[in-house]
Coordinates of C-alpha atoms and ligand atoms in Angstrom, one line a residue:
M115 CA 0.0 0.1 0.2
T116 CA 1.3 3.3 -1.1
L117 CA 1.4 5.8 1.6
H118 CA -1.0 8.4 -0.1
K119 CA -3.7 5.3 0.1
L120 CA -2.6 4.7 4.0
S121 CA -2.9 7.9 5.1
I122 CA -6.8 7.6 2.9
A123 CA -7.4 4.7 5.0
V124 CA -6.8 5.8 8.0
F125 CA -8.6 9.1 7.6
T126 CA -11.3 6.9 6.8
V127 CA -11.2 5.2 9.6
L128 CA -10.7 7.9 11.9
H129 CA -13.8 9.5 10.1
I130 CA -15.9 6.7 11.1
T131 CA -15.5 5.6 14.1
F132 CA -15.5 9.6 15.3
Y133 CA -18.9 10.1 13.5
A134 CA -20.0 6.4 14.6
Q135 CA -18.7 7.0 18.0
S136 CA -20.8 10.1 18.1
K137 CA -23.6 8.5 17.2
K138 CA -23.7 5.8 20.2
E139 CA -22.9 8.8 22.5
M140 CA -25.9 11.0 21.0
S141 CA -28.1 7.8 20.9
A142 CA -27.6 7.2 24.6
L143 CA -28.1 11.0 25.7
I144 CA -31.0 11.3 23.9
R145 CA -32.3 8.4 25.3
N146 CA -31.6 9.2 28.9
E147 CA -32.6 12.7 28.3
F148 CA -36.4 11.2 27.1
N149 CA -36.3 8.9 30.3
F150 CA -35.4 11.4 32.7
A151 CA -37.5 14.0 31.2
E152 CA -40.6 11.6 32.1
K153 CA -39.6 11.0 35.7
Q154 CA -38.8 14.9 36.4
Y155 CA -42.5 15.9 34.9
R156 CA -43.7 13.2 37.0
F157 CA -42.7 15.0 39.7
L158 CA -43.5 18.7 38.1
M159 CA -47.4 17.0 37.4
K160 CA -47.6 16.7 41.1
S161 CA -47.5 20.7 42.1
V162 CA -49.6 22.0 38.9
P163 CA -52.8 23.4 40.2
K164 CA -56.3 21.9 37.8
D165 CA -56.4 25.3 36.2
K166 CA -53.0 26.8 35.9
M167 CA -50.0 26.4 33.6
P168 CA -46.4 25.7 34.8
Q169 CA -44.5 28.5 33.8
S170 CA -40.8 28.6 35.8
Y171 CA -39.6 28.4 39.5
N172 CA -38.9 30.5 41.6
A173 CA -35.9 28.7 44.0
S174 CA -35.5 31.2 46.9
E175 CA -39.4 30.6 47.6
N176 CA -39.0 27.1 46.6
R177 CA -42.5 27.7 44.5
L178 CA -43.6 26.6 41.0
V179 CA -44.6 29.5 38.9
T180 CA -47.7 29.8 37.4
R181 CA -49.6 31.5 34.7
D182 CA -53.6 31.1 33.8
I183 CA -54.3 29.4 29.9
S184 CA -54.7 33.0 28.2
W185 CA -50.5 33.1 28.5
W186 CA -48.8 32.6 25.6
C187 CA -46.7 29.8 27.2
S188 CA -50.1 27.7 27.7
G189 CA -49.2 25.4 24.9
F190 CA -45.8 24.1 25.9
Y191 CA -46.5 22.2 29.1
P192 CA -48.4 20.0 27.0
G193 CA -46.7 19.8 24.0
S194 CA -43.8 19.0 25.8
L195 CA -46.0 16.2 27.6
W196 CA -46.6 14.5 24.3
M197 CA -43.0 14.9 23.2
I198 CA -42.2 12.5 26.3
Y199 CA -45.0 10.6 26.2
E200 CA -44.4 9.4 22.6
Q201 CA -40.6 8.1 23.3
T202 CA -41.4 6.8 26.7
N203 CA -45.3 5.0 26.4
D204 CA -45.9 6.3 29.9
P205 CA -49.5 6.0 30.7
E206 CA -49.5 8.9 33.5
I207 CA -47.1 11.4 30.9
K208 CA -50.3 10.7 28.4
A209 CA -53.4 11.4 31.4
E210 CA -52.2 14.7 31.7
A211 CA -51.4 15.5 28.7
E212 CA -55.0 15.1 27.2
K213 CA -56.0 16.5 30.9
R214 CA -54.1 19.7 29.8
L215 CA -55.3 20.2 26.1
A216 CA -58.7 20.4 27.9
L217 CA -58.2 22.7 29.9
I218 CA -56.3 24.8 26.6
E219 CA -59.0 24.0 24.5
P220 CA -61.0 27.4 25.2
N221 CA -58.0 29.6 23.6
K222 CA -58.8 28.1 20.0
T223 CA -61.4 31.4 19.8
F224 CA -58.3 33.8 21.8
T225 CA -58.2 36.9 19.2
R226 CA -56.4 39.2 22.4
D227 CA -53.1 38.7 20.7
H228 CA -50.8 36.9 18.0
D229 CA -49.2 33.9 20.6
L230 CA -52.3 31.2 19.5
G231 CA -49.8 29.4 17.2
F232 CA -47.5 28.8 20.7
M233 CA -50.5 28.3 22.5
M234 CA -52.4 25.3 20.0
F235 CA -50.0 24.5 18.2
C236 CA -47.0 23.2 20.1
S237 CA -49.7 21.6 22.3
F238 CA -52.6 20.8 19.7
G239 CA -50.3 19.9 16.9
N240 CA -48.3 17.6 18.8
A241 CA -50.9 15.5 20.1
Y242 CA -52.5 15.4 16.4
R243 CA -48.9 14.6 14.6
I244 CA -49.4 11.9 17.4
T245 CA -52.3 10.0 17.8
K246 CA -54.3 11.5 14.3
D247 CA -57.6 12.2 16.0
P248 CA -59.7 14.5 13.7
K249 CA -60.8 16.2 17.2
Y250 CA -57.3 18.0 17.7
K251 CA -57.5 19.1 13.9
E252 CA -60.3 20.6 14.0
I253 CA -59.2 22.8 17.3
I254 CA -55.9 23.8 15.0
L255 CA -58.3 24.6 12.0
T256 CA -60.5 26.9 14.7
S257 CA -57.0 28.3 16.3
A258 CA -55.8 29.1 12.9
K259 CA -58.5 30.8 11.9
S260 CA -58.9 33.2 15.0
L261 CA -55.4 33.7 14.7
S262 CA -55.7 35.4 10.8
T263 CA -58.3 37.5 12.9
R264 CA -55.4 39.6 13.3
F265 CA -54.2 40.3 9.8
R266 CA -54.0 43.9 9.1
P267 CA -53.9 44.1 5.3
G268 CA -52.6 48.0 5.6
M269 CA -49.7 46.4 7.1
Q270 CA -49.6 43.5 5.9
A271 CA -48.6 41.6 9.0
I272 CA -50.1 40.3 11.7
L273 CA -50.6 42.8 14.7
S274 CA -48.9 41.4 17.9
W275 CA -50.3 43.2 20.3
D276 CA -52.9 45.6 20.7
K277 CA -52.1 47.6 23.6
M278 CA -48.6 47.7 24.6
A279 CA -46.4 50.7 25.9
D280 CA -46.6 53.6 23.1
F281 CA -46.7 51.1 20.2
K282 CA -49.3 51.5 17.5
G283 CA -48.9 48.9 15.7
P284 CA -46.5 46.2 16.7
V285 CA -45.0 43.4 15.1
I286 CA -42.4 41.5 17.1
I287 CA -40.2 38.8 15.2
D288 CA -41.3 36.5 17.4
N289 CA -44.7 36.4 15.4
M290 CA -42.9 34.2 12.9
M291 CA -43.5 31.1 15.1
N292 CA -47.2 31.4 15.0
L293 CA -46.9 31.3 11.1
E294 CA -46.6 27.5 11.6
M295 CA -49.9 26.8 12.5
L296 CA -51.3 28.8 9.6
M297 CA -49.3 26.9 7.2
W298 CA -50.1 23.7 8.7
A299 CA -53.8 24.9 8.7
S300 CA -53.4 26.0 5.2
Q301 CA -52.1 22.4 4.1
N302 CA -54.6 20.6 6.0
G303 CA -58.1 21.2 5.2
G304 CA -58.0 25.2 6.0
D305 CA -58.5 28.6 4.1
Q306 CA -55.8 29.0 1.6
K307 CA -56.1 32.9 2.6
I308 CA -54.7 31.9 5.8
R309 CA -51.8 30.9 4.1
E310 CA -51.3 34.1 1.9
I311 CA -51.6 35.7 5.3
A312 CA -48.9 34.6 6.8
V313 CA -47.1 34.5 3.7
A314 CA -47.4 38.4 3.7
H315 CA -46.3 38.1 7.1
A316 CA -43.1 36.5 6.7
N317 CA -42.7 38.7 3.7
T318 CA -42.9 42.4 5.9
T319 CA -41.0 41.1 8.1
I320 CA -38.1 40.2 6.2
E321 CA -38.3 43.9 4.7
N322 CA -38.8 45.4 8.0
H323 CA -37.1 43.7 10.7
F324 CA -33.7 42.8 9.6
R325 CA -30.2 44.8 9.8
P326 CA -27.8 44.7 7.4
D327 CA -26.4 42.2 8.9
Y328 CA -29.0 40.0 9.2
S329 CA -30.0 40.8 13.3
S330 CA -33.0 41.2 13.6
Y331 CA -35.0 44.2 15.5
H332 CA -37.1 42.8 18.1
V333 CA -40.6 45.3 17.1
V334 CA -41.2 47.5 14.5
D335 CA -44.1 49.7 14.8
Y336 CA -46.4 50.2 12.2
D337 CA -49.0 52.5 11.0
V338 CA -51.7 49.8 11.0
N339 CA -53.9 51.5 8.1
T340 CA -51.0 52.3 6.0
G341 CA -48.0 50.3 6.8
E342 CA -45.7 52.9 7.3
V343 CA -42.5 51.8 9.5
L344 CA -43.0 54.3 12.7
G345 CA -40.2 52.7 14.4
K346 CA -38.1 50.1 15.4
K347 CA -37.4 49.3 19.0
T348 CA -37.3 46.6 21.5
F349 CA -39.3 45.2 24.5
Q350 CA -36.9 42.3 25.8
G351 CA -33.8 43.5 24.8
Y352 CA -30.8 45.1 25.8
S353 CA -31.3 48.4 23.6
D354 CA -33.6 49.1 20.3
S355 CA -30.0 48.6 17.9
S356 CA -29.1 44.8 19.8
A357 CA -29.7 41.5 19.2
W358 CA -32.0 40.0 21.9
A359 CA -30.9 36.4 21.8
R360 CA -34.0 34.8 21.7
G361 CA -35.4 37.0 19.2
Q362 CA -32.3 35.8 16.9
A363 CA -33.9 32.1 17.3
W364 CA -37.3 33.0 17.2
A365 CA -36.3 34.4 13.1
L366 CA -34.4 31.6 12.5
Y367 CA -36.5 28.8 13.6
G368 CA -39.1 31.1 11.6
Y369 CA -37.7 31.1 8.2
T370 CA -36.7 27.6 8.1
M371 CA -40.4 26.5 9.5
M372 CA -41.7 28.6 6.5
Y373 CA -39.3 27.5 3.4
R374 CA -40.3 23.8 5.3
F375 CA -43.5 25.0 3.7
T376 CA -43.1 26.9 0.5
K377 CA -40.0 25.2 -0.9
D378 CA -38.8 29.3 -1.2
Q379 CA -35.4 30.3 -1.8
E380 CA -35.6 33.8 -0.2
Y381 CA -37.0 32.0 3.4
L382 CA -34.1 29.4 3.4
D383 CA -31.2 32.3 2.3
Q384 CA -32.7 34.1 4.7
A385 CA -32.1 31.2 7.3
R386 CA -28.8 30.5 6.6
N387 CA -27.8 34.0 7.1
I388 CA -29.4 34.6 10.3
A389 CA -27.7 31.5 11.3
K390 CA -24.5 33.1 10.7
F391 CA -24.8 35.8 12.3
I392 CA -25.7 34.1 15.5
L393 CA -22.5 31.4 14.9
N394 CA -20.1 33.6 13.7
N395 CA -20.9 36.0 17.0
P396 CA -18.3 36.4 18.7
T397 CA -20.0 36.3 21.8
L398 CA -21.5 33.7 21.5
P399 CA -19.4 31.8 23.7
E400 CA -17.6 28.1 23.2
D401 CA -20.0 25.8 24.5
K402 CA -22.6 27.5 22.3
I403 CA -25.2 28.5 25.0
P404 CA -26.1 32.4 23.7
Y405 CA -25.7 35.4 26.7
W406 CA -28.9 37.0 26.9
D407 CA -28.9 39.7 24.6
F408 CA -25.9 39.4 21.9
N409 CA -24.9 43.6 22.6
D410 CA -25.1 43.3 26.2
P411 CA -21.8 45.6 26.9
K412 CA -21.5 43.4 30.2
I413 CA -20.7 40.1 28.4
P414 CA -19.3 37.3 29.8
N415 CA -20.7 39.2 33.6
V416 CA -24.5 38.9 32.4
P417 CA -26.8 35.9 32.8
K418 CA -27.6 33.6 29.5
D419 CA -30.6 32.5 27.9
A420 CA -31.2 28.3 27.3
S421 CA -34.0 28.7 25.7
A422 CA -32.6 30.4 23.2
A423 CA -30.1 27.4 22.7
A424 CA -33.2 25.3 22.4
I425 CA -34.7 27.0 20.2
M426 CA -31.7 27.5 17.7
A427 CA -30.7 24.0 18.2
S428 CA -33.9 23.0 17.0
A429 CA -34.1 25.5 14.1
L430 CA -30.5 24.6 13.1
L431 CA -31.1 20.9 13.1
E432 CA -33.9 21.4 10.7
L433 CA -32.1 24.0 8.6
G434 CA -29.3 21.0 8.3
Q435 CA -31.9 19.0 6.8
Y436 CA -31.8 22.0 4.1
T437 CA -28.2 22.3 3.4
N438 CA -25.3 20.6 2.1
G439 CA -21.8 19.7 2.8
D440 CA -19.7 22.2 5.4
E441 CA -22.1 24.2 5.8
K442 CA -25.3 21.2 6.8
K443 CA -22.1 20.3 9.2
T444 CA -21.9 23.8 10.7
C445 CA -25.5 23.5 11.3
V446 CA -25.5 20.0 12.5
E447 CA -23.0 20.5 14.9
A448 CA -23.8 23.8 16.8
A449 CA -26.6 22.0 17.3
K450 CA -25.0 18.9 18.8
Q451 CA -23.0 21.2 21.0
M452 CA -25.9 23.4 22.0
L453 CA -27.6 20.3 22.9
V454 CA -24.1 18.6 25.1
S455 CA -23.9 21.3 26.6
L456 CA -27.7 21.9 28.1
S457 CA -27.6 18.1 28.6
G458 CA -24.8 18.9 31.1
E459 CA -24.3 19.7 34.5
K460 CA -24.0 23.4 34.3
Y461 CA -27.5 24.3 32.4
H462 CA -29.3 20.7 33.8
A463 CA -31.2 19.9 36.4
K464 CA -31.0 17.1 38.5
L465 CA -33.9 14.7 39.4
N466 CA -36.5 16.6 41.6
E467 CA -34.8 19.8 42.0
N468 CA -35.7 23.1 40.0
G469 CA -39.0 22.9 40.2
G470 CA -39.3 20.0 38.5
F471 CA -38.1 21.3 34.9
L472 CA -35.6 19.7 32.9
L473 CA -33.4 23.3 32.0
M474 CA -32.1 26.2 34.2
H475 CA -30.4 29.9 33.5
S476 CA -33.2 30.6 30.6
T477 CA -34.0 34.2 30.7
G478 CA -37.5 35.3 30.0
G479 CA -37.3 39.6 30.2
L480 CA -34.7 41.1 31.5
P481 CA -35.4 44.5 30.9
L482 CA -38.7 43.8 32.4
N483 CA -37.0 42.8 35.8
S484 CA -38.8 39.2 35.0
E485 CA -37.4 35.5 34.4
I486 CA -33.9 36.2 34.8
D487 CA -31.6 33.6 35.0
V488 CA -34.6 30.5 35.8
P489 CA -35.9 27.6 34.2
L490 CA -38.4 28.5 31.6
I491 CA -41.4 25.9 30.4
Y492 CA -40.4 26.9 26.6
A493 CA -36.9 26.0 26.9
D494 CA -38.1 22.9 28.0
Y495 CA -40.1 22.6 25.0
Y496 CA -37.5 23.1 22.5
F497 CA -34.8 20.7 24.5
L498 CA -37.5 18.3 23.9
E499 CA -38.2 19.0 20.1
A500 CA -34.3 19.5 19.3
L501 CA -33.3 16.1 21.4
K502 CA -36.2 14.6 19.3
R503 CA -35.5 16.2 15.3
Y504 CA -31.3 14.7 16.1
K505 CA -33.1 11.1 16.3
D506 CA -35.5 11.4 14.1
W507 CA -32.9 13.3 11.8
Y508 CA -29.5 12.4 12.3
L509 CA -29.6 9.0 14.0
Q510 CA -31.5 7.1 11.6
Ligands
LIG791 N1 -42.6 35.8 23.1 C1 -42.1 36.1 23.9 C2 -40.6 35.7 24.2 O1 -40.0 35.0 23.2 O2 -40.3 36.4 25.3

């Protein structure tokens, strides 16, 4: 064998060994995580009041923080339960998931803000995907119709909030996530107008929400009647001109998801550019768990946001499905690093601790002095979704 052939053979063996080990390790990590989640959520279940949803945990008071069903996060707990049930077949987890769906069903006609996609698709969407029960589909279709009533033709976008601070026609980047329910509904028996609304919203957001480096503003304030942009602001970020970490995660996930439904190259390119902004950002730590805002000048002495990492990991795994070569590898390896970090001691709860949540160290609204460095239900949700995606797409 020539030296050249020998070196190719050695490289091939090393390459295969690396991926084989890595696959084995990831497979074990994912299995362990779902087994842990089953036990941890059985613990969480015990302290959730019948008429409320779990949101976070106040460690100093050893108190579960809960919210009403109209809070934007009410779908994440049932959605997480469904994903845990899917992997473990635990009947108690399923029974709790069904109970929680029944509790939030009245949200299907809720029209007071834009969050219905989070509330009804993360919950009933998973339930329908797993059970194919037609009653869940009907609830999703009704919810999509309700959400579509918030579309304002003058601004070619869905109005995020009715009244908030001094905003006139606020649209927040988070709103991209609610389009998933609209796109799904339009492909599953819903009105085609619903699809047009989602596409119009995504196009308006590409036009107005992004800076030249593909970071996103949090809030764009519109004149509701004319669509004139009145201001580009923040509500939860460090400043109007900063890149709030979770906002970047919503943007990445949103455009990747829109590409899934439309195959529109513009959406894919947007997602690829957002991914580059995130992954090449000099403040992104080695463990790939971002600080709460990429532009907080006090980095590294500021809180992290594990929820942003979980959302980014899930989105990057999907983006990996639509990219090739080095770009695909970068997406998948970064997502893997996020999942490995989140599963490690620094971010991961111990059994029967952390109020029953899986992850620690998320940040909800730092400038609002709210939910700083705490567990958050949606961090758990997107962590579980990312684990499932890794298993389905990269371990088969
Ligand atoms: N959608 C609200 C948030 O991300 O905090």
